[in-house]
Amino acid sequence: MKLKAAGLLLLAGVSTSALADNLDINLRNDALRATYSMELSNSMSTDFGFLYNDDEEQLDDVMLHAGLMVSGENWSDKGTFDISLGGRAIYTTPGAVDLAAVAFGGKLRFSPVHRLGIGGSAFVAPSITSMMDADGYREFGVQVDYQMLPQAFVYVGYRNIEVDIVDGPDDVELDEGVNVGFKLLF
């Protein structure tokens, strides 16, 4: 319960900052994820995220993350690529275990035509950057988005987040499924 309150305070605190860059909120029947990103420089940004999952099969819990990314655009005659690379610090307590990890990865969005985008993301933490009861972390996602307004996107995506437990028989699935969401640019 303390972790849920901390996540809500974190999200409320960063969402009122004057340095806002974008707010991304997505949900499915049993899960809600909110991520707030702000630009630190022309090519560097930081993000803070909160995932709440109420699915009994996937362990009712909260996951917090803070990340640092470098990003840029790459143009081709086929469309525009938005690329971000970096890392995230992750903390969660599903069930009776405490999990922390530093995951590395990135995001890619390809826009073959104006207003339409196809993207994916992947963050992985091997056992060397996994702490407490974690022995590894994996997060993968894909999405298709549409730019409804110059500063507003809507999308449909799929996400899977799993953590390996030290001396555990199985992976802990923190979230898995199709979600819908929106991203607002400030």
Coordinates of C-alpha atoms in Angstrom, one line a residue:
M1 CA 0.0 0.0 0.0
K2 CA 2.9 2.4 0.8
L3 CA 4.3 1.8 -2.7
K4 CA 1.0 2.6 -4.3
A5 CA 0.8 5.9 -2.4
A6 CA 4.4 6.7 -3.4
G7 CA 3.6 6.1 -7.0
L8 CA 0.6 8.3 -7.0
L9 CA 2.6 11.1 -5.2
L10 CA 5.4 10.8 -7.8
L11 CA 3.0 11.0 -10.7
A12 CA 1.1 14.0 -9.2
G13 CA 4.4 15.8 -8.4
V14 CA 5.9 15.5 -11.8
S15 CA 2.7 16.2 -13.7
T16 CA 2.5 19.8 -12.4
S17 CA 6.1 20.7 -13.3
A18 CA 6.6 23.6 -15.7
L19 CA 9.3 21.5 -17.6
A20 CA 6.7 19.1 -19.0
D21 CA 7.4 17.4 -22.3
N22 CA 4.8 14.7 -22.6
L23 CA 2.4 12.5 -20.6
D24 CA 1.6 9.0 -21.8
I25 CA -1.3 7.1 -20.2
N26 CA -2.5 3.7 -21.3
L27 CA -4.8 1.1 -19.8
R28 CA -6.4 -2.3 -20.3
N29 CA -9.0 -4.0 -18.2
D30 CA -6.7 -4.8 -15.2
A31 CA -3.8 -2.4 -15.6
L32 CA -2.9 1.3 -15.9
R33 CA 0.5 2.8 -16.8
A34 CA 1.4 6.5 -16.7
T35 CA 4.7 7.9 -17.9
Y36 CA 5.8 11.5 -17.7
S37 CA 8.8 12.5 -19.8
M38 CA 10.7 15.8 -19.8
E39 CA 13.4 17.1 -22.0
L40 CA 16.7 17.9 -20.3
S41 CA 18.5 19.0 -23.4
N42 CA 18.0 18.9 -27.2
S43 CA 18.7 15.2 -27.3
M44 CA 18.4 13.9 -23.7
S45 CA 15.2 13.3 -21.7
T46 CA 14.2 11.7 -18.5
D47 CA 11.0 9.8 -17.6
F48 CA 9.1 8.7 -14.6
G49 CA 6.6 5.9 -14.7
F50 CA 4.0 4.1 -12.7
L51 CA 2.3 0.8 -13.5
Y52 CA -0.6 -0.5 -11.5
N53 CA -1.8 -4.0 -12.2
D54 CA -5.0 -5.4 -10.5
D55 CA -4.9 -8.8 -12.2
E56 CA -4.9 -11.6 -9.7
E57 CA -3.0 -13.9 -12.0
Q58 CA -0.2 -11.3 -12.6
L59 CA 0.1 -10.3 -8.9
D60 CA -1.8 -7.2 -7.9
D61 CA 1.0 -4.7 -7.6
V62 CA 2.7 -1.4 -8.5
M63 CA 5.9 -0.9 -10.5
L64 CA 7.9 2.4 -10.5
H65 CA 10.6 3.4 -13.0
A66 CA 12.9 6.3 -13.7
G67 CA 14.8 6.5 -16.9
L68 CA 17.3 8.5 -18.9
M69 CA 17.3 8.4 -22.7
V70 CA 19.1 10.0 -25.6
S71 CA 17.1 10.4 -28.7
G72 CA 16.9 11.8 -32.2
E73 CA 15.3 11.5 -35.6
N74 CA 16.5 9.7 -38.7
W75 CA 14.9 10.5 -42.0
S76 CA 14.8 8.3 -45.1
D77 CA 12.8 8.3 -48.3
K78 CA 10.6 5.6 -46.7
G79 CA 9.6 7.8 -43.6
T80 CA 10.8 9.2 -40.3
F81 CA 12.4 7.1 -37.5
D82 CA 12.3 8.4 -33.9
I83 CA 14.9 6.5 -31.9
S84 CA 15.6 6.6 -28.1
L85 CA 18.3 4.6 -26.3
G86 CA 19.1 4.5 -22.6
G87 CA 18.2 2.9 -19.4
R88 CA 15.7 2.7 -16.6
A89 CA 15.8 1.9 -12.9
I90 CA 12.9 -0.3 -11.9
Y91 CA 11.4 -1.1 -8.5
T92 CA 8.5 -3.3 -7.6
T93 CA 7.3 -5.7 -4.8
P94 CA 5.0 -8.4 -6.3
G95 CA 3.8 -10.8 -3.6
A96 CA 6.4 -11.3 -0.9
V97 CA 9.5 -10.3 -3.0
D98 CA 11.4 -7.1 -3.5
L99 CA 12.6 -6.5 -7.0
A100 CA 15.0 -3.8 -8.4
A101 CA 16.8 -3.6 -11.7
V102 CA 18.7 -1.3 -14.0
A103 CA 17.4 -2.2 -17.5
F104 CA 18.9 -1.0 -20.8
G105 CA 17.2 -0.7 -24.1
G106 CA 15.2 1.8 -26.1
K107 CA 12.3 2.8 -28.3
L108 CA 11.8 3.0 -32.0
R109 CA 8.9 4.7 -33.9
F110 CA 8.6 4.6 -37.6
S111 CA 6.2 7.0 -39.4
P112 CA 5.8 5.8 -43.0
V113 CA 3.0 8.3 -43.7
H114 CA 2.0 11.6 -42.1
R115 CA 0.2 11.1 -38.7
L116 CA 0.6 7.3 -38.6
G117 CA 3.3 5.5 -36.5
I118 CA 4.4 2.0 -35.8
G119 CA 6.7 1.5 -32.8
G120 CA 8.3 -0.9 -30.4
S121 CA 10.3 -0.8 -27.2
A122 CA 12.5 -3.2 -25.3
F123 CA 14.3 -2.9 -21.9
V124 CA 16.3 -5.8 -20.5
A125 CA 18.3 -6.2 -17.2
P126 CA 20.6 -9.2 -17.0
S127 CA 21.3 -10.7 -13.6
I128 CA 24.3 -8.5 -13.1
T129 CA 22.1 -5.3 -13.0
S130 CA 19.2 -7.0 -11.1
M131 CA 19.1 -6.6 -7.4
M132 CA 17.3 -7.8 -4.3
D133 CA 15.2 -10.8 -5.2
A134 CA 15.5 -10.2 -9.0
D135 CA 17.7 -12.2 -11.3
G136 CA 16.6 -10.5 -14.5
Y137 CA 14.0 -8.2 -16.1
R138 CA 12.4 -8.1 -19.5
E139 CA 10.0 -5.5 -21.0
F140 CA 8.8 -5.6 -24.6
G141 CA 6.1 -3.7 -26.3
V142 CA 4.7 -2.8 -29.8
Q143 CA 2.1 -0.2 -30.8
V144 CA 0.4 1.5 -33.6
D145 CA -0.4 5.2 -33.1
Y146 CA -2.3 8.0 -34.9
Q147 CA -1.7 11.7 -34.4
M148 CA -5.1 13.2 -33.9
L149 CA -3.9 16.7 -33.1
P150 CA -0.4 18.3 -33.4
Q151 CA 0.1 17.6 -29.7
A152 CA -2.0 14.5 -29.1
F153 CA -1.6 10.8 -30.2
V154 CA -3.9 7.9 -29.6
Y155 CA -2.6 4.3 -29.9
V156 CA -3.2 0.6 -29.5
G157 CA -0.4 -1.5 -28.1
Y158 CA 0.8 -4.8 -26.6
R159 CA 3.1 -5.0 -23.6
N160 CA 4.8 -7.9 -21.7
I161 CA 6.9 -7.3 -18.5
E162 CA 8.5 -10.2 -16.7
V163 CA 11.0 -10.6 -13.9
D164 CA 13.2 -13.6 -13.0
I165 CA 13.3 -14.4 -9.3
V166 CA 16.5 -15.6 -7.5
D167 CA 16.0 -19.2 -6.6
G168 CA 12.4 -19.0 -7.9
P169 CA 10.8 -21.7 -10.0
D170 CA 9.0 -19.3 -12.4
D171 CA 9.2 -15.9 -13.8
V172 CA 6.9 -13.2 -12.3
E173 CA 4.7 -11.7 -15.0
L174 CA 4.1 -8.1 -13.9
D175 CA 2.0 -7.2 -17.0
E176 CA 0.9 -8.7 -20.3
G177 CA -1.8 -7.8 -22.7
V178 CA -3.3 -5.3 -25.2
N179 CA -3.7 -1.7 -24.1
V180 CA -5.1 1.5 -25.5
G181 CA -3.7 4.9 -24.6
F182 CA -2.9 8.5 -25.5
K183 CA 0.1 10.7 -25.4
L184 CA -0.1 14.4 -24.9
L185 CA 2.8 16.7 -25.8
F186 CA 3.3 20.0 -23.9

